[in-house]
Amino acid sequence: MLSQADAARVAVVRLKAAHTWRAVPRTARLLSPKDREDRVEKICEVTEDFCLQPQTAGLAVSMFDRVCAKAALGAEINVPLDVVGLVCVLVATKFQEVRVPAIEELAKMDLPKGRAPRSRILMKEAEMTVLCLLDWDLHEAAPHQYLEHLFQITGASKSCVKRAEFFVDMSFYEARMLDFSPIAIAAGSLMLAWQQLGDIESENKHTAQLACLCEVDLKTLFLCRHILMDHFESVFKTCEVTVRVPASAPMDDSLRSESPDSIFAPLDAMSVVPRPPGSKVDPDKFFSPLRCPPSLPLAGQSLAGSGR
């Protein structure tokens, strides 16, 4: 009988065999990294509003990137990108969710100011356009699916699981992650979690094994981890040197120094409950890793007292 770790390895091999990954060309000719990040943010906001899973957001973002890549290579798209994002959410829900949002409700989301309401006909026509641009190749494996199996293989701790899941969610926003396969993103997120926890034992024991599972060299995985950390630091304004300001001076977020430990402290201490993406609950009591806010309270502070 297979052990839990061996069964997870078999599941990874089968998942990779069932879903061939193809690198998505950078979409810079159509969208700048900042514009793409804004579009991804809108997609994630819509998935949260409909209480959808993070995997659904990841699949929708992947489809959006593939459509944009086709457009950047010359394919004609007669659909606004905001509608493309909504349609990608709609298609993704048909694979990941039990219930699919009503088209009429989805059409109202992310509506630019002054824009007339979108019609059901427009949304259905846009869906067909997107499906054709995707060549009806819709079933993809998201990093979350691989990550669950990697947790079993490596025996990840609860703190490690929280961090790795956070980094996978965060990876949606970074355009440079388009160069990596879903399993490499999952592995890079797990490696970054080990690094931030100082779990040298797990790093030494499992890193080479992760590279074999991903079928990439160690250099590629370390690059993936580095990009994730770089994005994390750019979002949370982390720095190694604390900027000293007078105690009486008002707090300036641009001068704030936060470490990974201070950012994750509320989760580790369970002073807040990890908020399921999409939950329509009091944001002062819950924290969602799906959207990366510009700052979080330092260790010892409560979310309720942070002004969020």
PDB file of C-alpha atoms in Angstrom:
ATOM      1  CA  MET A   1       0.000   0.000   0.000  1.00  0.00           C
ATOM      2  CA  LEU A   2       1.330   3.434  -0.978  1.00  0.00           C
ATOM      3  CA  SER A   3       2.222   5.920   1.713  1.00  0.00           C
ATOM      4  CA  GLN A   4       0.553   9.336   1.686  1.00  0.00           C
ATOM      5  CA  ALA A   5       3.686  10.943   0.220  1.00  0.00           C
ATOM      6  CA  ASP A   6       4.064   8.280  -2.489  1.00  0.00           C
ATOM      7  CA  ALA A   7       0.401   8.601  -3.423  1.00  0.00           C
ATOM      8  CA  ALA A   8       0.890  12.374  -3.753  1.00  0.00           C
ATOM      9  CA  ARG A   9       3.889  11.816  -6.055  1.00  0.00           C
ATOM     10  CA  VAL A  10       1.785   9.569  -8.274  1.00  0.00           C
ATOM     11  CA  ALA A  11      -0.969  12.220  -8.314  1.00  0.00           C
ATOM     12  CA  VAL A  12       1.542  14.876  -9.422  1.00  0.00           C
ATOM     13  CA  VAL A  13       2.789  12.703 -12.278  1.00  0.00           C
ATOM     14  CA  ARG A  14      -0.772  12.025 -13.432  1.00  0.00           C
ATOM     15  CA  LEU A  15      -1.722  15.694 -13.152  1.00  0.00           C
ATOM     16  CA  LYS A  16       1.243  16.723 -15.286  1.00  0.00           C
ATOM     17  CA  ALA A  17       0.462  14.039 -17.859  1.00  0.00           C
ATOM     18  CA  ALA A  18      -3.154  15.196 -18.122  1.00  0.00           C
ATOM     19  CA  HIS A  19      -2.307  18.894 -18.462  1.00  0.00           C
ATOM     20  CA  THR A  20       0.500  19.821 -20.815  1.00  0.00           C
ATOM     21  CA  TRP A  21       1.825  23.258 -19.924  1.00  0.00           C
ATOM     22  CA  ARG A  22       2.751  25.721 -22.642  1.00  0.00           C
ATOM     23  CA  ALA A  23       4.532  28.948 -21.787  1.00  0.00           C
ATOM     24  CA  VAL A  24       2.365  32.030 -22.374  1.00  0.00           C
ATOM     25  CA  PRO A  25       4.183  34.783 -24.312  1.00  0.00           C
ATOM     26  CA  ARG A  26       4.591  38.046 -22.428  1.00  0.00           C
ATOM     27  CA  THR A  27       1.715  40.396 -23.151  1.00  0.00           C
ATOM     28  CA  ALA A  28       3.715  43.635 -22.812  1.00  0.00           C
ATOM     29  CA  ARG A  29       2.867  44.696 -26.360  1.00  0.00           C
ATOM     30  CA  LEU A  30      -0.796  44.767 -25.375  1.00  0.00           C
ATOM     31  CA  LEU A  31      -0.650  45.441 -21.634  1.00  0.00           C
ATOM     32  CA  SER A  32       2.112  46.869 -19.490  1.00  0.00           C
ATOM     33  CA  PRO A  33       2.886  44.876 -16.319  1.00  0.00           C
ATOM     34  CA  LYS A  34       1.042  47.552 -14.308  1.00  0.00           C
ATOM     35  CA  ASP A  35      -2.015  47.443 -16.594  1.00  0.00           C
ATOM     36  CA  ARG A  36      -2.016  43.653 -16.429  1.00  0.00           C
ATOM     37  CA  GLU A  37      -1.811  43.786 -12.636  1.00  0.00           C
ATOM     38  CA  ASP A  38      -4.836  46.099 -12.583  1.00  0.00           C
ATOM     39  CA  ARG A  39      -6.793  43.670 -14.774  1.00  0.00           C
ATOM     40  CA  VAL A  40      -5.813  40.750 -12.545  1.00  0.00           C
ATOM     41  CA  GLU A  41      -6.950  42.751  -9.520  1.00  0.00           C
ATOM     42  CA  LYS A  42     -10.358  43.255 -11.128  1.00  0.00           C
ATOM     43  CA  ILE A  43     -10.654  39.541 -11.902  1.00  0.00           C
ATOM     44  CA  CYS A  44      -9.793  38.645  -8.309  1.00  0.00           C
ATOM     45  CA  GLU A  45     -12.263  41.202  -6.961  1.00  0.00           C
ATOM     46  CA  VAL A  46     -15.031  39.653  -9.056  1.00  0.00           C
ATOM     47  CA  THR A  47     -14.191  36.140  -7.827  1.00  0.00           C
ATOM     48  CA  GLU A  48     -14.278  37.404  -4.248  1.00  0.00           C
ATOM     49  CA  ASP A  49     -17.608  39.154  -4.749  1.00  0.00           C
ATOM     50  CA  PHE A  50     -19.121  35.872  -5.956  1.00  0.00           C
ATOM     51  CA  CYS A  51     -17.435  33.862  -3.166  1.00  0.00           C
ATOM     52  CA  LEU A  52     -15.424  31.770  -5.624  1.00  0.00           C
ATOM     53  CA  GLN A  53     -12.326  29.705  -4.872  1.00  0.00           C
ATOM     54  CA  PRO A  54      -8.739  30.982  -5.354  1.00  0.00           C
ATOM     55  CA  GLN A  55      -8.280  28.214  -7.952  1.00  0.00           C
ATOM     56  CA  THR A  56     -11.064  29.797  -9.983  1.00  0.00           C
ATOM     57  CA  ALA A  57      -9.297  33.154  -9.911  1.00  0.00           C
ATOM     58  CA  GLY A  58      -6.051  31.474 -10.980  1.00  0.00           C
ATOM     59  CA  LEU A  59      -7.709  29.688 -13.889  1.00  0.00           C
ATOM     60  CA  ALA A  60      -9.469  32.889 -14.992  1.00  0.00           C
ATOM     61  CA  VAL A  61      -6.194  34.834 -14.909  1.00  0.00           C
ATOM     62  CA  SER A  62      -4.455  32.105 -16.915  1.00  0.00           C
ATOM     63  CA  MET A  63      -7.182  32.247 -19.571  1.00  0.00           C
ATOM     64  CA  PHE A  64      -7.003  36.046 -19.638  1.00  0.00           C
ATOM     65  CA  ASP A  65      -3.233  35.903 -20.205  1.00  0.00           C
ATOM     66  CA  ARG A  66      -3.658  33.430 -23.051  1.00  0.00           C
ATOM     67  CA  VAL A  67      -6.243  35.649 -24.760  1.00  0.00           C
ATOM     68  CA  CYS A  68      -4.000  38.698 -24.376  1.00  0.00           C
ATOM     69  CA  ALA A  69      -1.067  36.733 -25.790  1.00  0.00           C
ATOM     70  CA  LYS A  70      -3.126  35.893 -28.867  1.00  0.00           C
ATOM     71  CA  ALA A  71      -4.047  39.570 -29.270  1.00  0.00           C
ATOM     72  CA  ALA A  72      -0.418  40.630 -28.869  1.00  0.00           C
ATOM     73  CA  LEU A  73       0.489  38.233 -31.688  1.00  0.00           C
ATOM     74  CA  GLY A  74      -2.076  39.809 -34.005  1.00  0.00           C
ATOM     75  CA  ALA A  75      -5.348  38.015 -33.294  1.00  0.00           C
ATOM     76  CA  GLU A  76      -8.338  40.317 -33.642  1.00  0.00           C
ATOM     77  CA  ILE A  77     -10.347  40.862 -30.463  1.00  0.00           C
ATOM     78  CA  ASN A  78     -13.483  42.924 -30.762  1.00  0.00           C
ATOM     79  CA  VAL A  79     -14.178  42.658 -27.051  1.00  0.00           C
ATOM     80  CA  PRO A  80     -13.060  45.172 -24.372  1.00  0.00           C
ATOM     81  CA  LEU A  81     -10.504  43.717 -21.985  1.00  0.00           C
ATOM     82  CA  ASP A  82     -12.757  44.304 -18.991  1.00  0.00           C
ATOM     83  CA  VAL A  83     -15.350  42.063 -20.641  1.00  0.00           C
ATOM     84  CA  VAL A  84     -12.671  39.495 -21.522  1.00  0.00           C
ATOM     85  CA  GLY A  85     -11.780  39.313 -17.814  1.00  0.00           C
ATOM     86  CA  LEU A  86     -15.400  38.779 -16.806  1.00  0.00           C
ATOM     87  CA  VAL A  87     -15.888  36.090 -19.432  1.00  0.00           C
ATOM     88  CA  CYS A  88     -12.745  34.308 -18.249  1.00  0.00           C
ATOM     89  CA  VAL A  89     -14.225  34.251 -14.741  1.00  0.00           C
ATOM     90  CA  LEU A  90     -17.464  32.837 -16.152  1.00  0.00           C
ATOM     91  CA  VAL A  91     -15.671  30.074 -18.059  1.00  0.00           C
ATOM     92  CA  ALA A  92     -13.415  29.247 -15.108  1.00  0.00           C
ATOM     93  CA  THR A  93     -16.388  28.826 -12.782  1.00  0.00           C
ATOM     94  CA  LYS A  94     -17.818  26.157 -15.091  1.00  0.00           C
ATOM     95  CA  PHE A  95     -14.762  24.029 -14.338  1.00  0.00           C
ATOM     96  CA  GLN A  96     -14.083  24.859 -10.701  1.00  0.00           C
ATOM     97  CA  GLU A  97     -17.374  25.697  -9.018  1.00  0.00           C
ATOM     98  CA  VAL A  98     -20.646  23.978  -8.183  1.00  0.00           C
ATOM     99  CA  ARG A  99     -22.657  27.115  -8.959  1.00  0.00           C
ATOM    100  CA  VAL A 100     -22.018  29.535 -11.825  1.00  0.00           C
ATOM    101  CA  PRO A 101     -22.727  33.284 -11.457  1.00  0.00           C
ATOM    102  CA  ALA A 102     -25.726  34.549 -13.427  1.00  0.00           C
ATOM    103  CA  ILE A 103     -24.627  36.317 -16.595  1.00  0.00           C
ATOM    104  CA  GLU A 104     -26.846  39.286 -15.766  1.00  0.00           C
ATOM    105  CA  GLU A 105     -25.085  39.734 -12.418  1.00  0.00           C
ATOM    106  CA  LEU A 106     -21.627  39.208 -13.896  1.00  0.00           C
ATOM    107  CA  ALA A 107     -22.336  41.793 -16.592  1.00  0.00           C
ATOM    108  CA  LYS A 108     -22.786  44.456 -13.895  1.00  0.00           C
ATOM    109  CA  MET A 109     -19.329  43.912 -12.413  1.00  0.00           C
ATOM    110  CA  ASP A 110     -16.313  46.143 -13.147  1.00  0.00           C
ATOM    111  CA  LEU A 111     -18.492  48.555 -15.139  1.00  0.00           C
ATOM    112  CA  PRO A 112     -16.511  51.690 -16.097  1.00  0.00           C
ATOM    113  CA  LYS A 113     -18.060  54.957 -15.013  1.00  0.00           C
ATOM    114  CA  GLY A 114     -20.537  56.273 -17.558  1.00  0.00           C
ATOM    115  CA  ARG A 115     -20.593  52.986 -19.495  1.00  0.00           C
ATOM    116  CA  ALA A 116     -24.019  51.648 -20.464  1.00  0.00           C
ATOM    117  CA  PRO A 117     -24.944  48.322 -18.822  1.00  0.00           C
ATOM    118  CA  ARG A 118     -23.692  45.276 -20.699  1.00  0.00           C
ATOM    119  CA  SER A 119     -26.354  43.137 -22.343  1.00  0.00           C
ATOM    120  CA  ARG A 120     -26.709  39.371 -22.035  1.00  0.00           C
ATOM    121  CA  ILE A 121     -26.178  39.104 -25.796  1.00  0.00           C
ATOM    122  CA  LEU A 122     -22.873  40.989 -25.536  1.00  0.00           C
ATOM    123  CA  MET A 123     -21.664  38.665 -22.780  1.00  0.00           C
ATOM    124  CA  LYS A 124     -22.607  35.510 -24.701  1.00  0.00           C
ATOM    125  CA  GLU A 125     -20.938  36.785 -27.877  1.00  0.00           C
ATOM    126  CA  ALA A 126     -17.852  37.712 -25.877  1.00  0.00           C
ATOM    127  CA  GLU A 127     -17.788  34.232 -24.358  1.00  0.00           C
ATOM    128  CA  MET A 128     -17.765  32.631 -27.799  1.00  0.00           C
ATOM    129  CA  THR A 129     -14.961  34.972 -28.902  1.00  0.00           C
ATOM    130  CA  VAL A 130     -12.852  34.061 -25.886  1.00  0.00           C
ATOM    131  CA  LEU A 131     -13.513  30.332 -26.305  1.00  0.00           C
ATOM    132  CA  CYS A 132     -12.420  30.485 -29.944  1.00  0.00           C
ATOM    133  CA  LEU A 133      -9.258  32.418 -29.050  1.00  0.00           C
ATOM    134  CA  LEU A 134      -8.488  29.745 -26.456  1.00  0.00           C
ATOM    135  CA  ASP A 135      -9.058  27.068 -29.128  1.00  0.00           C
ATOM    136  CA  TRP A 136     -11.530  25.520 -26.682  1.00  0.00           C
ATOM    137  CA  ASP A 137      -8.532  24.264 -24.704  1.00  0.00           C
ATOM    138  CA  LEU A 138      -9.893  25.083 -21.268  1.00  0.00           C
ATOM    139  CA  HIS A 139      -8.903  22.459 -18.747  1.00  0.00           C
ATOM    140  CA  GLU A 140      -5.731  23.615 -17.009  1.00  0.00           C
ATOM    141  CA  ALA A 141      -4.023  22.584 -13.804  1.00  0.00           C
ATOM    142  CA  ALA A 142      -3.576  25.538 -11.433  1.00  0.00           C
ATOM    143  CA  PRO A 143      -0.629  25.883  -9.026  1.00  0.00           C
ATOM    144  CA  HIS A 144      -3.014  25.282  -6.110  1.00  0.00           C
ATOM    145  CA  GLN A 145      -3.690  21.743  -7.328  1.00  0.00           C
ATOM    146  CA  TYR A 146       0.005  20.901  -7.364  1.00  0.00           C
ATOM    147  CA  LEU A 147       0.607  22.665  -4.067  1.00  0.00           C
ATOM    148  CA  GLU A 148      -1.816  20.380  -2.197  1.00  0.00           C
ATOM    149  CA  HIS A 149       0.180  17.356  -3.341  1.00  0.00           C
ATOM    150  CA  LEU A 150       3.538  19.010  -2.558  1.00  0.00           C
ATOM    151  CA  PHE A 151       2.343  19.584   1.007  1.00  0.00           C
ATOM    152  CA  GLN A 152       1.740  15.845   1.343  1.00  0.00           C
ATOM    153  CA  ILE A 153       5.113  14.964  -0.177  1.00  0.00           C
ATOM    154  CA  THR A 154       7.122  17.320   2.037  1.00  0.00           C
ATOM    155  CA  GLY A 155       5.042  17.095   5.211  1.00  0.00           C
ATOM    156  CA  ALA A 156       4.570  20.856   5.329  1.00  0.00           C
ATOM    157  CA  SER A 157       3.708  22.514   8.641  1.00  0.00           C
ATOM    158  CA  LYS A 158       0.612  24.667   9.126  1.00  0.00           C
ATOM    159  CA  SER A 159       2.679  27.861   9.043  1.00  0.00           C
ATOM    160  CA  CYS A 160       4.340  26.707   5.843  1.00  0.00           C
ATOM    161  CA  VAL A 161       0.969  25.879   4.260  1.00  0.00           C
ATOM    162  CA  LYS A 162      -0.398  29.349   5.043  1.00  0.00           C
ATOM    163  CA  ARG A 163       2.608  31.094   3.537  1.00  0.00           C
ATOM    164  CA  ALA A 164       2.869  28.924   0.434  1.00  0.00           C
ATOM    165  CA  GLU A 165      -0.833  29.337  -0.356  1.00  0.00           C
ATOM    166  CA  PHE A 166      -0.442  33.093   0.089  1.00  0.00           C
ATOM    167  CA  PHE A 167       2.492  33.197  -2.351  1.00  0.00           C
ATOM    168  CA  VAL A 168       0.609  31.180  -4.968  1.00  0.00           C
ATOM    169  CA  ASP A 169      -2.313  33.624  -4.727  1.00  0.00           C
ATOM    170  CA  MET A 170       0.133  36.510  -4.956  1.00  0.00           C
ATOM    171  CA  SER A 171       1.816  35.036  -8.040  1.00  0.00           C
ATOM    172  CA  PHE A 172      -1.267  35.806 -10.163  1.00  0.00           C
ATOM    173  CA  TYR A 173      -0.319  39.488 -10.139  1.00  0.00           C
ATOM    174  CA  GLU A 174       3.302  39.164 -11.285  1.00  0.00           C
ATOM    175  CA  ALA A 175       3.767  39.120 -15.077  1.00  0.00           C
ATOM    176  CA  ARG A 176       7.190  37.485 -14.784  1.00  0.00           C
ATOM    177  CA  MET A 177       5.523  34.332 -13.441  1.00  0.00           C
ATOM    178  CA  LEU A 178       4.196  33.650 -16.959  1.00  0.00           C
ATOM    179  CA  ASP A 179       7.597  32.100 -17.660  1.00  0.00           C
ATOM    180  CA  PHE A 180       7.030  29.301 -15.147  1.00  0.00           C
ATOM    181  CA  SER A 181       4.794  26.244 -15.173  1.00  0.00           C
ATOM    182  CA  PRO A 182       2.051  25.861 -12.538  1.00  0.00           C
ATOM    183  CA  ILE A 183       3.994  23.189 -10.672  1.00  0.00           C
ATOM    184  CA  ALA A 184       7.139  25.352 -10.670  1.00  0.00           C
ATOM    185  CA  ILE A 185       5.118  28.235  -9.187  1.00  0.00           C
ATOM    186  CA  ALA A 186       3.791  25.888  -6.512  1.00  0.00           C
ATOM    187  CA  ALA A 187       7.302  24.624  -5.752  1.00  0.00           C
ATOM    188  CA  GLY A 188       8.769  28.143  -5.720  1.00  0.00           C
ATOM    189  CA  SER A 189       6.052  29.266  -3.304  1.00  0.00           C
ATOM    190  CA  LEU A 190       6.806  26.339  -1.005  1.00  0.00           C
ATOM    191  CA  MET A 191      10.537  27.093  -1.134  1.00  0.00           C
ATOM    192  CA  LEU A 192       9.894  30.752  -0.276  1.00  0.00           C
ATOM    193  CA  ALA A 193       7.774  29.668   2.681  1.00  0.00           C
ATOM    194  CA  TRP A 194      10.659  27.533   3.953  1.00  0.00           C
ATOM    195  CA  GLN A 195      13.061  30.424   3.475  1.00  0.00           C
ATOM    196  CA  GLN A 196      10.915  32.845   5.433  1.00  0.00           C
ATOM    197  CA  LEU A 197      10.388  30.319   8.225  1.00  0.00           C
ATOM    198  CA  GLY A 198      14.098  29.518   8.334  1.00  0.00           C
ATOM    199  CA  ASP A 199      13.280  25.853   7.728  1.00  0.00           C
ATOM    200  CA  ILE A 200      16.706  24.852   6.455  1.00  0.00           C
ATOM    201  CA  GLU A 201      16.046  21.160   7.118  1.00  0.00           C
ATOM    202  CA  SER A 202      13.088  21.057   4.709  1.00  0.00           C
ATOM    203  CA  GLU A 203      15.008  23.084   2.128  1.00  0.00           C
ATOM    204  CA  ASN A 204      17.963  20.686   2.193  1.00  0.00           C
ATOM    205  CA  LYS A 205      15.760  17.598   2.232  1.00  0.00           C
ATOM    206  CA  HIS A 206      13.198  18.429  -0.445  1.00  0.00           C
ATOM    207  CA  THR A 207      14.497  21.110  -2.864  1.00  0.00           C
ATOM    208  CA  ALA A 208      16.225  18.681  -5.223  1.00  0.00           C
ATOM    209  CA  GLN A 209      13.148  16.446  -5.140  1.00  0.00           C
ATOM    210  CA  LEU A 210      10.947  19.412  -6.107  1.00  0.00           C
ATOM    211  CA  ALA A 211      13.181  20.127  -9.088  1.00  0.00           C
ATOM    212  CA  CYS A 212      12.798  16.521 -10.238  1.00  0.00           C
ATOM    213  CA  LEU A 213       9.007  16.673  -9.887  1.00  0.00           C
ATOM    214  CA  CYS A 214       8.930  19.949 -11.845  1.00  0.00           C
ATOM    215  CA  GLU A 215      11.374  18.583 -14.421  1.00  0.00           C
ATOM    216  CA  VAL A 216      13.435  21.762 -14.243  1.00  0.00           C
ATOM    217  CA  ASP A 217      16.912  22.536 -12.945  1.00  0.00           C
ATOM    218  CA  LEU A 218      17.486  24.023  -9.513  1.00  0.00           C
ATOM    219  CA  LYS A 219      18.457  27.366 -11.066  1.00  0.00           C
ATOM    220  CA  THR A 220      14.938  27.727 -12.494  1.00  0.00           C
ATOM    221  CA  LEU A 221      13.272  27.019  -9.148  1.00  0.00           C
ATOM    222  CA  PHE A 222      15.538  29.458  -7.313  1.00  0.00           C
ATOM    223  CA  LEU A 223      14.753  32.104  -9.939  1.00  0.00           C
ATOM    224  CA  CYS A 224      11.030  31.483  -9.429  1.00  0.00           C
ATOM    225  CA  ARG A 225      11.467  31.851  -5.665  1.00  0.00           C
ATOM    226  CA  HIS A 226      13.495  35.041  -6.138  1.00  0.00           C
ATOM    227  CA  ILE A 227      10.821  36.656  -8.338  1.00  0.00           C
ATOM    228  CA  LEU A 228       8.109  35.773  -5.827  1.00  0.00           C
ATOM    229  CA  MET A 229      10.156  37.291  -3.003  1.00  0.00           C
ATOM    230  CA  ASP A 230      10.901  40.368  -5.094  1.00  0.00           C
ATOM    231  CA  HIS A 231       7.191  40.872  -5.748  1.00  0.00           C
ATOM    232  CA  PHE A 232       6.353  40.275  -2.096  1.00  0.00           C
ATOM    233  CA  GLU A 233       8.859  42.913  -1.024  1.00  0.00           C
ATOM    234  CA  SER A 234       7.637  45.415  -3.604  1.00  0.00           C
ATOM    235  CA  VAL A 235       4.041  44.997  -2.424  1.00  0.00           C
ATOM    236  CA  PHE A 236       4.680  45.153   1.292  1.00  0.00           C
ATOM    237  CA  LYS A 237       7.565  47.642   1.176  1.00  0.00           C
ATOM    238  CA  THR A 238       9.753  45.330   3.202  1.00  0.00           C
ATOM    239  CA  CYS A 239      13.369  46.275   3.789  1.00  0.00           C
ATOM    240  CA  GLU A 240      16.274  44.964   5.801  1.00  0.00           C
ATOM    241  CA  VAL A 241      17.103  48.278   7.478  1.00  0.00           C
ATOM    242  CA  THR A 242      14.508  49.900   9.716  1.00  0.00           C
ATOM    243  CA  VAL A 243      14.010  53.584   8.992  1.00  0.00           C
ATOM    244  CA  ARG A 244      14.132  55.456  12.279  1.00  0.00           C
ATOM    245  CA  VAL A 245      11.693  58.334  12.730  1.00  0.00           C
ATOM    246  CA  PRO A 246      10.781  60.302  15.857  1.00  0.00           C
ATOM    247  CA  ALA A 247       8.207  58.571  18.039  1.00  0.00           C
ATOM    248  CA  SER A 248       5.961  61.620  17.844  1.00  0.00           C
ATOM    249  CA  ALA A 249       5.985  61.671  14.037  1.00  0.00           C
ATOM    250  CA  PRO A 250       2.867  60.387  12.230  1.00  0.00           C
ATOM    251  CA  MET A 251       3.215  56.970  10.633  1.00  0.00           C
ATOM    252  CA  ASP A 252       4.167  57.209   6.971  1.00  0.00           C
ATOM    253  CA  ASP A 253       3.531  53.957   5.082  1.00  0.00           C
ATOM    254  CA  SER A 254       6.244  54.843   2.574  1.00  0.00           C
ATOM    255  CA  LEU A 255       8.797  54.737   5.422  1.00  0.00           C
ATOM    256  CA  ARG A 256       7.407  51.636   7.063  1.00  0.00           C
ATOM    257  CA  SER A 257       9.647  48.636   7.590  1.00  0.00           C
ATOM    258  CA  GLU A 258       7.975  45.260   7.767  1.00  0.00           C
ATOM    259  CA  SER A 259       9.483  41.811   7.876  1.00  0.00           C
ATOM    260  CA  PRO A 260       7.806  38.654   6.561  1.00  0.00           C
ATOM    261  CA  ASP A 261       7.361  37.533  10.174  1.00  0.00           C
ATOM    262  CA  SER A 262       5.514  40.730  11.120  1.00  0.00           C
ATOM    263  CA  ILE A 263       3.232  40.402   8.101  1.00  0.00           C
ATOM    264  CA  PHE A 264       2.303  36.804   8.840  1.00  0.00           C
ATOM    265  CA  ALA A 265       2.229  37.153  12.628  1.00  0.00           C
ATOM    266  CA  PRO A 266      -1.563  37.663  12.804  1.00  0.00           C
ATOM    267  CA  LEU A 267      -2.091  34.413  10.903  1.00  0.00           C
ATOM    268  CA  ASP A 268       0.454  32.421  12.885  1.00  0.00           C
ATOM    269  CA  ALA A 269      -0.992  33.606  16.185  1.00  0.00           C
ATOM    270  CA  MET A 270      -4.503  32.978  14.827  1.00  0.00           C
ATOM    271  CA  SER A 271      -5.422  36.450  16.090  1.00  0.00           C
ATOM    272  CA  VAL A 272      -7.390  36.629  12.861  1.00  0.00           C
ATOM    273  CA  VAL A 273      -9.089  33.818  10.985  1.00  0.00           C
ATOM    274  CA  PRO A 274      -7.839  33.191   7.433  1.00  0.00           C
ATOM    275  CA  ARG A 275     -10.656  34.649   5.370  1.00  0.00           C
ATOM    276  CA  PRO A 276     -11.906  32.513   2.479  1.00  0.00           C
ATOM    277  CA  PRO A 277     -11.539  34.597  -0.694  1.00  0.00           C
ATOM    278  CA  GLY A 278     -14.899  35.988  -1.612  1.00  0.00           C
ATOM    279  CA  SER A 279     -16.323  35.938   1.901  1.00  0.00           C
ATOM    280  CA  LYS A 280     -18.560  38.946   2.432  1.00  0.00           C
ATOM    281  CA  VAL A 281     -17.583  39.480   6.035  1.00  0.00           C
ATOM    282  CA  ASP A 282     -16.123  42.190   8.220  1.00  0.00           C
ATOM    283  CA  PRO A 283     -12.639  42.877   6.777  1.00  0.00           C
ATOM    284  CA  ASP A 284     -11.437  43.984  10.221  1.00  0.00           C
ATOM    285  CA  LYS A 285     -11.780  40.422  11.490  1.00  0.00           C
ATOM    286  CA  PHE A 286     -10.581  38.451   8.509  1.00  0.00           C
ATOM    287  CA  PHE A 287      -7.609  38.505   6.180  1.00  0.00           C
ATOM    288  CA  SER A 288      -7.599  37.240   2.606  1.00  0.00           C
ATOM    289  CA  PRO A 289      -4.308  36.424   0.885  1.00  0.00           C
ATOM    290  CA  LEU A 290      -5.979  36.549  -2.518  1.00  0.00           C
ATOM    291  CA  ARG A 291      -5.629  40.300  -2.772  1.00  0.00           C
ATOM    292  CA  CYS A 292      -2.358  41.814  -1.548  1.00  0.00           C
ATOM    293  CA  PRO A 293      -3.020  45.038   0.360  1.00  0.00           C
ATOM    294  CA  PRO A 294      -0.310  47.721   0.454  1.00  0.00           C
ATOM    295  CA  SER A 295       0.389  47.079   4.111  1.00  0.00           C
ATOM    296  CA  LEU A 296      -0.638  44.978   7.073  1.00  0.00           C
ATOM    297  CA  PRO A 297      -0.401  45.669  10.802  1.00  0.00           C
ATOM    298  CA  LEU A 298       2.854  44.942  12.494  1.00  0.00           C
ATOM    299  CA  ALA A 299       3.137  42.036  14.897  1.00  0.00           C
ATOM    300  CA  GLY A 300       1.194  42.736  18.056  1.00  0.00           C
ATOM    301  CA  GLN A 301      -1.293  45.035  16.341  1.00  0.00           C
ATOM    302  CA  SER A 302      -4.828  43.928  15.574  1.00  0.00           C
ATOM    303  CA  LEU A 303      -6.393  44.428  12.171  1.00  0.00           C
ATOM    304  CA  ALA A 304      -9.210  46.327  13.837  1.00  0.00           C
ATOM    305  CA  GLY A 305      -6.749  48.875  15.187  1.00  0.00           C
ATOM    306  CA  SER A 306      -4.795  49.257  11.971  1.00  0.00           C
ATOM    307  CA  GLY A 307      -7.329  51.403  10.159  1.00  0.00           C
ATOM    308  CA  ARG A 308      -8.060  48.735   7.563  1.00  0.00           C
TER     309      ARG A 308
END
